[in-house]
PDB file of N, CA and C in Angstrom:
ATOM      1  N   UNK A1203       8.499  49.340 175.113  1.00  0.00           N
ATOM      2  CA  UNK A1203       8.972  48.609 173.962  1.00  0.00           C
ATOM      3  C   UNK A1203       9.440  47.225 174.408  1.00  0.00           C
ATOM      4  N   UNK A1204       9.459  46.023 173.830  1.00  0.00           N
ATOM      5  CA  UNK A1204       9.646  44.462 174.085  1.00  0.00           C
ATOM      6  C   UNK A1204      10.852  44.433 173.477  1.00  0.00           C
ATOM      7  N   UNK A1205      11.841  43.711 173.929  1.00  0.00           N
ATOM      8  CA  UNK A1205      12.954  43.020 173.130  1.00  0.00           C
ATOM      9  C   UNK A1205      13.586  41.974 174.173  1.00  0.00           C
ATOM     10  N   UNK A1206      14.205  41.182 173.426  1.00  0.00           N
ATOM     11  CA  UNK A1206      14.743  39.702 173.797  1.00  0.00           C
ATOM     12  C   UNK A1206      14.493  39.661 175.541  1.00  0.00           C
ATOM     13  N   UNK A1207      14.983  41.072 175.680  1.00  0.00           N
ATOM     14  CA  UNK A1207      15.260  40.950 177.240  1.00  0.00           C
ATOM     15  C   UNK A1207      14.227  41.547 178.333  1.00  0.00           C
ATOM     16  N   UNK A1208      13.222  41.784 177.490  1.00  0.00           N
ATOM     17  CA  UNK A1208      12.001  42.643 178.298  1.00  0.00           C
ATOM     18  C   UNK A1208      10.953  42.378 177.929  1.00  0.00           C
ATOM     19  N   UNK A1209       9.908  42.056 178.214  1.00  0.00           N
ATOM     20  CA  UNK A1209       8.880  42.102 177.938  1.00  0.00           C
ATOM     21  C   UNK A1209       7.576  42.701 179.049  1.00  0.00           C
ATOM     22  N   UNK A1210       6.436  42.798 178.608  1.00  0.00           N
ATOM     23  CA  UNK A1210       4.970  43.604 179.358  1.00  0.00           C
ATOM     24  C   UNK A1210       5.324  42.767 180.417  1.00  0.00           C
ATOM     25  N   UNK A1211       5.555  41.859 180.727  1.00  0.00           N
ATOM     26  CA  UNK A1211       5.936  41.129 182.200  1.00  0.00           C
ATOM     27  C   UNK A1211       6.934  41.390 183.477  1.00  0.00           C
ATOM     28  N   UNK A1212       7.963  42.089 182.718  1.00  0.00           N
ATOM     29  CA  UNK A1212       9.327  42.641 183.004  1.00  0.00           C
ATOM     30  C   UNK A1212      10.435  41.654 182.143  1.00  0.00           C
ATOM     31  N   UNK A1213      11.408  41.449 183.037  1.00  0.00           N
ATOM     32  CA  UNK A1213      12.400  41.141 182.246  1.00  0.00           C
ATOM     33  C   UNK A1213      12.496  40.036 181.949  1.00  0.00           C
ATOM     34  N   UNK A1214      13.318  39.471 180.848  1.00  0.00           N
ATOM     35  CA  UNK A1214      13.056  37.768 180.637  1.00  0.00           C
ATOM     36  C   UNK A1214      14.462  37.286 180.944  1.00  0.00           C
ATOM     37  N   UNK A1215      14.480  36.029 181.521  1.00  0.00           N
ATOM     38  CA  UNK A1215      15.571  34.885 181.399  1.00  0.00           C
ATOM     39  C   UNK A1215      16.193  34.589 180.340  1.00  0.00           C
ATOM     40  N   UNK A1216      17.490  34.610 180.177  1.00  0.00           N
ATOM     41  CA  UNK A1216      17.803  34.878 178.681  1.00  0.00           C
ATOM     42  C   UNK A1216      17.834  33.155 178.920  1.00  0.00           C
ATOM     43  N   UNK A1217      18.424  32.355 179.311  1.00  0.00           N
ATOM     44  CA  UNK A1217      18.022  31.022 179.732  1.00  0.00           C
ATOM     45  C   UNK A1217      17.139  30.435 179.083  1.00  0.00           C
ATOM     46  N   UNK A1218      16.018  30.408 180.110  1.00  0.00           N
ATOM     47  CA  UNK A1218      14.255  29.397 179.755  1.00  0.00           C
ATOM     48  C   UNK A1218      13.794  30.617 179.191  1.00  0.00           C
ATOM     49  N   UNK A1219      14.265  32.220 178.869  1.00  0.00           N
ATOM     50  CA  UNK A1219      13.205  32.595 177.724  1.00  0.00           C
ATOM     51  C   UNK A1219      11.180  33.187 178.503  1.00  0.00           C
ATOM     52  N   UNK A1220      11.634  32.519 179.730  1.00  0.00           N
ATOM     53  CA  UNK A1220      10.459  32.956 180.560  1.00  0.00           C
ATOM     54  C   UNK A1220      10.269  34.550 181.284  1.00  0.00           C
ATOM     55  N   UNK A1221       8.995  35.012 181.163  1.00  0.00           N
ATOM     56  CA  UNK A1221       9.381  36.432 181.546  1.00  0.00           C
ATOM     57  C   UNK A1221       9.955  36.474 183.502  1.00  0.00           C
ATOM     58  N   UNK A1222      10.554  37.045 184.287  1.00  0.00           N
ATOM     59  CA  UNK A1222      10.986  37.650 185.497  1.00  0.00           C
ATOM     60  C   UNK A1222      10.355  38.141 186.298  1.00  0.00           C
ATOM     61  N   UNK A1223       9.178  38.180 186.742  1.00  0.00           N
ATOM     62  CA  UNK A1223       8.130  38.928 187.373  1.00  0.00           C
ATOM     63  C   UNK A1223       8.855  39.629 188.695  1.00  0.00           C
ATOM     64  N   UNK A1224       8.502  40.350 189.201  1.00  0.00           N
ATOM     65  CA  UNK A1224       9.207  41.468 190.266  1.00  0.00           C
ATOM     66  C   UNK A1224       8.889  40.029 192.001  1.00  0.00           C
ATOM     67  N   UNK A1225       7.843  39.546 191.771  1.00  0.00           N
ATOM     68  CA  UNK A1225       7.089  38.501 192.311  1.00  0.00           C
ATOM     69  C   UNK A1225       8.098  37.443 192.918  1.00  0.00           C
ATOM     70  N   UNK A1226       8.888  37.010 191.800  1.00  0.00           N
ATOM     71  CA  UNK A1226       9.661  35.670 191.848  1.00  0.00           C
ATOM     72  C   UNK A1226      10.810  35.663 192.214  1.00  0.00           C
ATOM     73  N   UNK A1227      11.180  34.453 192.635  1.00  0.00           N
ATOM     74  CA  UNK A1227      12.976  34.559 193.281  1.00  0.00           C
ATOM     75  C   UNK A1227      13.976  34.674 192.065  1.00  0.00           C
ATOM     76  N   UNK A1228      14.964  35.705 191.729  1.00  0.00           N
ATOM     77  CA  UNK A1228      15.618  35.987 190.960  1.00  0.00           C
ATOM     78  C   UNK A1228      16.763  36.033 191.267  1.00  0.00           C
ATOM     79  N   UNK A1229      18.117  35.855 190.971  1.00  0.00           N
ATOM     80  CA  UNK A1229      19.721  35.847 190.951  1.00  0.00           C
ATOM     81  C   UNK A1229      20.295  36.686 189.690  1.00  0.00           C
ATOM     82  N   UNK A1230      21.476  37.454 189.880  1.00  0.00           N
ATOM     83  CA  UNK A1230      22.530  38.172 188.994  1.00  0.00           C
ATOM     84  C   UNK A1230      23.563  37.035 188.704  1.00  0.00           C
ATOM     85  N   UNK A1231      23.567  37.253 188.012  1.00  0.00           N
ATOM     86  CA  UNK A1231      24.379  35.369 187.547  1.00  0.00           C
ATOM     87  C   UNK A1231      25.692  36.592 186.378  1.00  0.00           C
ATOM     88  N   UNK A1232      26.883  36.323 187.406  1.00  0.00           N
ATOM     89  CA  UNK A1232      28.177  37.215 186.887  1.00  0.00           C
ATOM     90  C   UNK A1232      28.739  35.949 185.690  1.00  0.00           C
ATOM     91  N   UNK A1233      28.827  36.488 184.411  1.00  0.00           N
ATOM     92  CA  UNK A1233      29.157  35.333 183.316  1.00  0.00           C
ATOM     93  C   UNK A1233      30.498  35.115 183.293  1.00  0.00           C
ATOM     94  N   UNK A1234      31.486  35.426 184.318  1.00  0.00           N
ATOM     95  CA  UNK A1234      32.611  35.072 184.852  1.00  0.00           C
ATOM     96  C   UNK A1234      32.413  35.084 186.224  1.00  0.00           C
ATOM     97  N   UNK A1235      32.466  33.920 186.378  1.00  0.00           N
ATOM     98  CA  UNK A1235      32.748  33.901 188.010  1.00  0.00           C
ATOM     99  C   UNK A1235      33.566  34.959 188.483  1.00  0.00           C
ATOM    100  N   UNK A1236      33.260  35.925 190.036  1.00  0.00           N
ATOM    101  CA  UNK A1236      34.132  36.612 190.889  1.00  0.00           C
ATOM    102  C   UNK A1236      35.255  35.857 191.341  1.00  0.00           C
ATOM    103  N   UNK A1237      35.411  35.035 191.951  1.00  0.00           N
ATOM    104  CA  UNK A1237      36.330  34.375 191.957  1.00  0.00           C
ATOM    105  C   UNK A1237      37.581  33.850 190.569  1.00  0.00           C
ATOM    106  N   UNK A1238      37.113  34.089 189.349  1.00  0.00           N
ATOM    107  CA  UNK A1238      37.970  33.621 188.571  1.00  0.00           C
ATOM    108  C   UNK A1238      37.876  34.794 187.317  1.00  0.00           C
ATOM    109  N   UNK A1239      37.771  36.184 188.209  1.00  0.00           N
ATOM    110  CA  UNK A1239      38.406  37.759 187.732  1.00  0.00           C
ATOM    111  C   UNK A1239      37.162  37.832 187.025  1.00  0.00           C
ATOM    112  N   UNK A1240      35.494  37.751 187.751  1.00  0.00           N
ATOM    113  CA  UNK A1240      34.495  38.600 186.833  1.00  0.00           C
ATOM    114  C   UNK A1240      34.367  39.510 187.689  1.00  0.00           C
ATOM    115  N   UNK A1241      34.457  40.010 189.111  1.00  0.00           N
ATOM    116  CA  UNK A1241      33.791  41.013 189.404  1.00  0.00           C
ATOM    117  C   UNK A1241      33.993  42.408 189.343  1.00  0.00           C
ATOM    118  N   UNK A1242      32.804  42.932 189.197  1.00  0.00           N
ATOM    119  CA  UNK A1242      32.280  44.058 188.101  1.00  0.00           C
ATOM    120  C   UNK A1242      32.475  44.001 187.213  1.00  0.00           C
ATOM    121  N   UNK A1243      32.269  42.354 186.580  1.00  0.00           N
ATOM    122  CA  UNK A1243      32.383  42.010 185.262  1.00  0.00           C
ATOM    123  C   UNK A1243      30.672  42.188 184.868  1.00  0.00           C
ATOM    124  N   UNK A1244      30.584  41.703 183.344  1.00  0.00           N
ATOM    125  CA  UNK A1244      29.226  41.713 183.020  1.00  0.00           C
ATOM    126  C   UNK A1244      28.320  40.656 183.757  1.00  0.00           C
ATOM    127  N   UNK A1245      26.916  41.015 184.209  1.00  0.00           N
ATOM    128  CA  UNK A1245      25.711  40.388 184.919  1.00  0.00           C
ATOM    129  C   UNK A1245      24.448  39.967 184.106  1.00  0.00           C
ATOM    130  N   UNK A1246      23.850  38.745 184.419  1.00  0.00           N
ATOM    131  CA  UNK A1246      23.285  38.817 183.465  1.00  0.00           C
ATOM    132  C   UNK A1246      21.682  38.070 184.643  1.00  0.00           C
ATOM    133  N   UNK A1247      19.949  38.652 184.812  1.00  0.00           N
ATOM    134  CA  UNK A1247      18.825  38.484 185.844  1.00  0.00           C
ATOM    135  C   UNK A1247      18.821  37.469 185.392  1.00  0.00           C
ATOM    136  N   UNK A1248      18.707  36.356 185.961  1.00  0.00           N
ATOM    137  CA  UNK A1248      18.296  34.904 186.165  1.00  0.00           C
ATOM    138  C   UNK A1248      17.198  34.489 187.172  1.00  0.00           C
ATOM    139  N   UNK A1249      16.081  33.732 186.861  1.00  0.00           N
ATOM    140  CA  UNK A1249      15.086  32.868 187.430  1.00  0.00           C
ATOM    141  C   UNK A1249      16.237  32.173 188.191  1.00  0.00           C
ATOM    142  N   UNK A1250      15.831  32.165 189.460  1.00  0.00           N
ATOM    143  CA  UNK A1250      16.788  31.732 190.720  1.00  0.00           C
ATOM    144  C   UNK A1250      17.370  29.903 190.223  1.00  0.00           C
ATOM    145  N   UNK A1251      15.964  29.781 189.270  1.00  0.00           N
ATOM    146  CA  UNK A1251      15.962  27.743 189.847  1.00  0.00           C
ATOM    147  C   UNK A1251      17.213  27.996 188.260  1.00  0.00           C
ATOM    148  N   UNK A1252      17.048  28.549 187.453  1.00  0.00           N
ATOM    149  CA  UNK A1252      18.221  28.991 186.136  1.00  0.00           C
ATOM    150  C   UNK A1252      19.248  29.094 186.572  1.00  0.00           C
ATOM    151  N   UNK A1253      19.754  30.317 187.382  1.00  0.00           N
ATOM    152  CA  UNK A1253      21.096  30.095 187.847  1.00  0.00           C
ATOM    153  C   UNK A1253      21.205  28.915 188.833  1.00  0.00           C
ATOM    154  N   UNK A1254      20.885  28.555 189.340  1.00  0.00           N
ATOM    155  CA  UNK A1254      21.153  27.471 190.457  1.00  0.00           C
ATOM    156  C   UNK A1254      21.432  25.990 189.662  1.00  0.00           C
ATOM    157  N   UNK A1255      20.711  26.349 188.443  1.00  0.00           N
ATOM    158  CA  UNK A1255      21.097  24.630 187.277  1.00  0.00           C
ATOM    159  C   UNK A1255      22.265  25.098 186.651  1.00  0.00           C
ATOM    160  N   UNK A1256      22.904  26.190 186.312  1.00  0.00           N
ATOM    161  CA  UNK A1256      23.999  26.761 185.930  1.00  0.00           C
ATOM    162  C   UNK A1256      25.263  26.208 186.801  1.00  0.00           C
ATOM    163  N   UNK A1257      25.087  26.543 188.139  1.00  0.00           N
ATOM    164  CA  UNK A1257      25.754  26.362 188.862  1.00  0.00           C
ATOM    165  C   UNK A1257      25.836  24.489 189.652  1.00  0.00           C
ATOM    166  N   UNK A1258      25.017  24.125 189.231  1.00  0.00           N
ATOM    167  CA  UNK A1258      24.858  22.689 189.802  1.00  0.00           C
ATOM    168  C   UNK A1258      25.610  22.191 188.632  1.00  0.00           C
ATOM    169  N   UNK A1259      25.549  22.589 187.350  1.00  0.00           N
ATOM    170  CA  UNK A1259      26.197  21.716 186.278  1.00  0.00           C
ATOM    171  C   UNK A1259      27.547  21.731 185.860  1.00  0.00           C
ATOM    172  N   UNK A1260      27.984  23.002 186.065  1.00  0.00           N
ATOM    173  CA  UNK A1260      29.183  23.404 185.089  1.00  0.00           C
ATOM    174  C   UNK A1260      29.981  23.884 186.553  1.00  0.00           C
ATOM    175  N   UNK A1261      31.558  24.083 186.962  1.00  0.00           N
ATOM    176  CA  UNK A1261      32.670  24.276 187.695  1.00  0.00           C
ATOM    177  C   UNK A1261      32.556  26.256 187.422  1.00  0.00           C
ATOM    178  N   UNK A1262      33.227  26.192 188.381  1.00  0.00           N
ATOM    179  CA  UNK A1262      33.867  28.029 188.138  1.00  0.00           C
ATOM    180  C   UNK A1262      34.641  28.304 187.047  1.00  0.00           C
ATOM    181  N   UNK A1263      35.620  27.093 186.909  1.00  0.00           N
ATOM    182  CA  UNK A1263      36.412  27.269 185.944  1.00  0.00           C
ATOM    183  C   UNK A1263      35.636  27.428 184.404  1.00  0.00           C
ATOM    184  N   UNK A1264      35.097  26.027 184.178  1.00  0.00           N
ATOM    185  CA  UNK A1264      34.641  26.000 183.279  1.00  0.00           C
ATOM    186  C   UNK A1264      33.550  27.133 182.645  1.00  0.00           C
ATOM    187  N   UNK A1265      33.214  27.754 183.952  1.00  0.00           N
ATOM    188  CA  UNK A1265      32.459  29.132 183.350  1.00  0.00           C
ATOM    189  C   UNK A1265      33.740  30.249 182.890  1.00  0.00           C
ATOM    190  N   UNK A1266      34.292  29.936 183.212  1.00  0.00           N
ATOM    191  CA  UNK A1266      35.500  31.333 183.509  1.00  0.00           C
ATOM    192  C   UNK A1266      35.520  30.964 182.114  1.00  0.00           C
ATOM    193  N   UNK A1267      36.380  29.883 181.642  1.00  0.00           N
ATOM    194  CA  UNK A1267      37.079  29.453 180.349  1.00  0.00           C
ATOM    195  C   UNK A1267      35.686  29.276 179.304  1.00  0.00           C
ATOM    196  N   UNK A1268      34.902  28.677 179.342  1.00  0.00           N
ATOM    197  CA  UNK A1268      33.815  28.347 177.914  1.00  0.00           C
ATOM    198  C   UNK A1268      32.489  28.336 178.481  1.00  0.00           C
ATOM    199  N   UNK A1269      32.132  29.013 179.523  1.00  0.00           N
ATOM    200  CA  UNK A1269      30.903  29.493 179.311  1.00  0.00           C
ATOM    201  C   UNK A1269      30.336  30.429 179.942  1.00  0.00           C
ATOM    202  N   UNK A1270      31.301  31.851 179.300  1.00  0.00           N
ATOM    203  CA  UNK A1270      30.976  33.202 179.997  1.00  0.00           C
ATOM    204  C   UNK A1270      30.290  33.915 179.158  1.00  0.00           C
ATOM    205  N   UNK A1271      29.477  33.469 178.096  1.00  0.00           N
ATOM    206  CA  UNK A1271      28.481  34.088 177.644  1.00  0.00           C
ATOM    207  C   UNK A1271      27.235  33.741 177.674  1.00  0.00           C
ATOM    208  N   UNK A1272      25.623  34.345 177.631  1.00  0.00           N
ATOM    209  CA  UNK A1272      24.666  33.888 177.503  1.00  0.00           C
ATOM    210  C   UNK A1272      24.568  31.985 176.298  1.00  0.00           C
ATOM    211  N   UNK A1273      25.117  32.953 175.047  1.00  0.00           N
ATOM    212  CA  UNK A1273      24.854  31.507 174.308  1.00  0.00           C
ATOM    213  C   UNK A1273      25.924  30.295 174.353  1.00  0.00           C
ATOM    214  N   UNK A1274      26.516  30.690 174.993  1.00  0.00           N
ATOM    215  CA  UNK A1274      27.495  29.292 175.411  1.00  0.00           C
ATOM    216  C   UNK A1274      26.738  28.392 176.312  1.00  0.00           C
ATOM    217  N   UNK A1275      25.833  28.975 177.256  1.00  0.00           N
ATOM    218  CA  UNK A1275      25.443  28.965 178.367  1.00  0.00           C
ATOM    219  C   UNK A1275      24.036  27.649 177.868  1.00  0.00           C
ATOM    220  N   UNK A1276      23.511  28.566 176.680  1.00  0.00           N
ATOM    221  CA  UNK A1276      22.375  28.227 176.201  1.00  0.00           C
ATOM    222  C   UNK A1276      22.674  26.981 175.338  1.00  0.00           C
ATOM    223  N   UNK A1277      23.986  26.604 174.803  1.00  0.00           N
ATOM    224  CA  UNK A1277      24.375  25.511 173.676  1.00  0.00           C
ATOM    225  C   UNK A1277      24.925  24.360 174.691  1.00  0.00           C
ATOM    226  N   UNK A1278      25.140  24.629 175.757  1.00  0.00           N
ATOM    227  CA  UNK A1278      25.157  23.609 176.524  1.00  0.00           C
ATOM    228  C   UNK A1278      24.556  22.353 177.088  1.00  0.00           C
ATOM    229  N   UNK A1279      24.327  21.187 176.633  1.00  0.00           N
ATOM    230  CA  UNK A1279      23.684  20.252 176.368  1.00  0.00           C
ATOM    231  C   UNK A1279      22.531  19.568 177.382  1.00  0.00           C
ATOM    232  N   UNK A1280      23.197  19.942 178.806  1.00  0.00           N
ATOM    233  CA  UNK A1280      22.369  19.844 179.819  1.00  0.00           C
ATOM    234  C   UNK A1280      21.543  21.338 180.326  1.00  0.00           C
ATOM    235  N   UNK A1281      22.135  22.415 180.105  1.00  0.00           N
ATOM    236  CA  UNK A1281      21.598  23.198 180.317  1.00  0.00           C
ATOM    237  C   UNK A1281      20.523  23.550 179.080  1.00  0.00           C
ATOM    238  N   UNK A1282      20.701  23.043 178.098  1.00  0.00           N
ATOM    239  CA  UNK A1282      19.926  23.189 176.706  1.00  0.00           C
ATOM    240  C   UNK A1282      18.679  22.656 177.074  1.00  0.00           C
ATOM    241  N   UNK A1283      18.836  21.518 177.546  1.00  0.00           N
ATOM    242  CA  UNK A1283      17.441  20.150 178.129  1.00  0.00           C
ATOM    243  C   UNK A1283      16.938  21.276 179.192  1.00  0.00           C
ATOM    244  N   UNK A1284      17.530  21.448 179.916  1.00  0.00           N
ATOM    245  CA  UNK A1284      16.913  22.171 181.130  1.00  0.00           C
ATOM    246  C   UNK A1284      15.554  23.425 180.637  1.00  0.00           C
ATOM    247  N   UNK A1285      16.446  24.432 180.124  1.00  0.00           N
ATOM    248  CA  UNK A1285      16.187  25.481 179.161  1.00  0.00           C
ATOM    249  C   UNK A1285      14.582  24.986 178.821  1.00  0.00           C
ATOM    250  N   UNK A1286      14.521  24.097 178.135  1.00  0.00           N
ATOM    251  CA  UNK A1286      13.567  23.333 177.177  1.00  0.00           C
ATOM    252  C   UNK A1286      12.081  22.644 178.194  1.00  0.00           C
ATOM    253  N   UNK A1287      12.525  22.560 179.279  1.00  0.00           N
ATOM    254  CA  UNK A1287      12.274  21.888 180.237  1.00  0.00           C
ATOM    255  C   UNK A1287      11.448  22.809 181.490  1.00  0.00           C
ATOM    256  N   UNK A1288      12.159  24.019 181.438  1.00  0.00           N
ATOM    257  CA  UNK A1288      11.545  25.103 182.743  1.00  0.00           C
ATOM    258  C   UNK A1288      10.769  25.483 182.072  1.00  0.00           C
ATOM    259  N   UNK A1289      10.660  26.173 180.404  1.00  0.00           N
ATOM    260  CA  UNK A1289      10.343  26.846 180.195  1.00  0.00           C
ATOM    261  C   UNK A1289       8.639  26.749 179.950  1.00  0.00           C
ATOM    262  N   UNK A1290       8.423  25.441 179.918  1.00  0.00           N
ATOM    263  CA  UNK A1290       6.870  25.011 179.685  1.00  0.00           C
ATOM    264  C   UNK A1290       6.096  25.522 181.883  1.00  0.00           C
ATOM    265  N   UNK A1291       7.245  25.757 182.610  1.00  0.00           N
ATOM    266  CA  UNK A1291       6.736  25.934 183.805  1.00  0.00           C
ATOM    267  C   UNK A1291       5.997  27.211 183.895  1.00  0.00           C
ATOM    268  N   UNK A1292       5.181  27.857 185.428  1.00  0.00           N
ATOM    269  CA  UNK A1292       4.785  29.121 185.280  1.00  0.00           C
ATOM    270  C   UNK A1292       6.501  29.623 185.739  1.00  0.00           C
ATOM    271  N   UNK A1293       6.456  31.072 185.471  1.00  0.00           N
ATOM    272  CA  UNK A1293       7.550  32.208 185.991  1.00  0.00           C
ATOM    273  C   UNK A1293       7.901  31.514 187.686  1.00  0.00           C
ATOM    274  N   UNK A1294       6.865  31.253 188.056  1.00  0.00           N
ATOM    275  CA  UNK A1294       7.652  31.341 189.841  1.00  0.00           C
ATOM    276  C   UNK A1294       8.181  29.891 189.912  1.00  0.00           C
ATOM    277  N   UNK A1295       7.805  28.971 189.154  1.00  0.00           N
ATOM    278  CA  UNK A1295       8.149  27.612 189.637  1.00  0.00           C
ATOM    279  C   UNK A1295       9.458  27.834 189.835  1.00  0.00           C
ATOM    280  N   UNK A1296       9.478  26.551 191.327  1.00  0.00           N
ATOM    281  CA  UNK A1296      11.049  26.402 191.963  1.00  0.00           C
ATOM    282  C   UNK A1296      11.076  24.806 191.812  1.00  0.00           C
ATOM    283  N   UNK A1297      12.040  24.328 191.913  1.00  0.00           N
ATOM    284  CA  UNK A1297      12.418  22.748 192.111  1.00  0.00           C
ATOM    285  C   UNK A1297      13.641  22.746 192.681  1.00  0.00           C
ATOM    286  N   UNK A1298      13.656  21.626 193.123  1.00  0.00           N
ATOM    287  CA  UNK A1298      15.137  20.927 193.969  1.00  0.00           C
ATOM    288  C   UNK A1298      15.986  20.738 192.750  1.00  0.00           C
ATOM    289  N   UNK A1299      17.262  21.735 193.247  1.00  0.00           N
ATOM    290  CA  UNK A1299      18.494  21.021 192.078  1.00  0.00           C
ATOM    291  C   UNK A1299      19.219  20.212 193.191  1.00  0.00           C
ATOM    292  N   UNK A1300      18.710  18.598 192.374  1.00  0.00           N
ATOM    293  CA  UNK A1300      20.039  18.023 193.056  1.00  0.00           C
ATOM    294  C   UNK A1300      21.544  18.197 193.169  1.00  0.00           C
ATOM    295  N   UNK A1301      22.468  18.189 194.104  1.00  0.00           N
ATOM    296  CA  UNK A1301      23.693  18.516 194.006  1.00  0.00           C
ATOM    297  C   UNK A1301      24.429  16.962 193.027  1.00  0.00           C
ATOM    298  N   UNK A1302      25.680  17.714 193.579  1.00  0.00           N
ATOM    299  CA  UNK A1302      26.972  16.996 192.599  1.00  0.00           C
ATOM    300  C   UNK A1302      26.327  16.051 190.984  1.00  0.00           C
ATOM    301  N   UNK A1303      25.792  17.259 190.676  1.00  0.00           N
ATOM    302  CA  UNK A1303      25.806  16.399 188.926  1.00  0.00           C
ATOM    303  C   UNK A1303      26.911  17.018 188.022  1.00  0.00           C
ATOM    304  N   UNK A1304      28.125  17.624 188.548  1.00  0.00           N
ATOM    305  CA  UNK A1304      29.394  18.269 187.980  1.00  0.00           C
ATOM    306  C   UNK A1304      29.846  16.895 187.325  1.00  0.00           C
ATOM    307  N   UNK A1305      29.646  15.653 188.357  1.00  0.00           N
ATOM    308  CA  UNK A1305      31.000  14.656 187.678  1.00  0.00           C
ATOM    309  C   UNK A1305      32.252  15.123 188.856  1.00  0.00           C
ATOM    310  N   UNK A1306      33.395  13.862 187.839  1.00  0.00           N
ATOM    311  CA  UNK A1306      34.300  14.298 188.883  1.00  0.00           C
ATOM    312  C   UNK A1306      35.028  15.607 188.550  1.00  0.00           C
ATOM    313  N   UNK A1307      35.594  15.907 189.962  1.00  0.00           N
ATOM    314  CA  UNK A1307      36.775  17.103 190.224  1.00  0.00           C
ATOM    315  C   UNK A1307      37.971  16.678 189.476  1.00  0.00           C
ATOM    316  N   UNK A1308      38.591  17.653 188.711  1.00  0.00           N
ATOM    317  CA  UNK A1308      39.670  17.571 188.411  1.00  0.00           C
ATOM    318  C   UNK A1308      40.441  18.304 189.197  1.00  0.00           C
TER     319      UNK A1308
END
């Protein structure tokens, strides 16, 4: 049976929406950071280059506090572009996430 999160491919990126192939580099992307009281919190399979733009964009905190759910994740303006952006790729594509596009540290 297919739904949001599965498809004849295996599982999909709730992210770019692309299916997960057993094939490709994949990450458990905890929607609270361990560090800021998610672990053995809820997990959610991520396309490796998905979590890695997750994590290049947004702080621990800021996941902890406003964006520990899939669609927070997804309404997020750079991650929205991104989203929009992988998803025309095949399943395995990888790219360079450049670092420090956080901005500054508070």
């Amino acid at each position: 049976m297919t739904n949001a999160l599965h498809s004849q491919q295996g599982p999909v990126c709730p992210i770019c929406g692309r299916p997960i192939p057993a094939h490709v580099l994949q990450s458990l992307h905890h929607l609270v950071p361990k560090l800021r009281g998610g672990k053995g919190g809820p997990v959610v399979l991520l396309h490796h280059i998905c979590h890695r733009e997750i994590h290049a964009t947004l702080s621990e905190s800021d996941l902890a506090r406003h964006y520990n759910t899939v669609a927070a994740l997804r309404a997020h303006p750079r991650l929205a572009k991104f989203a929009a952006w992988v998803a025309n790729r095949p399943p395995e594509f990888m790219s360079r996430v450049p670092g420090g596009r956080r901005g500054p540290r508070r």
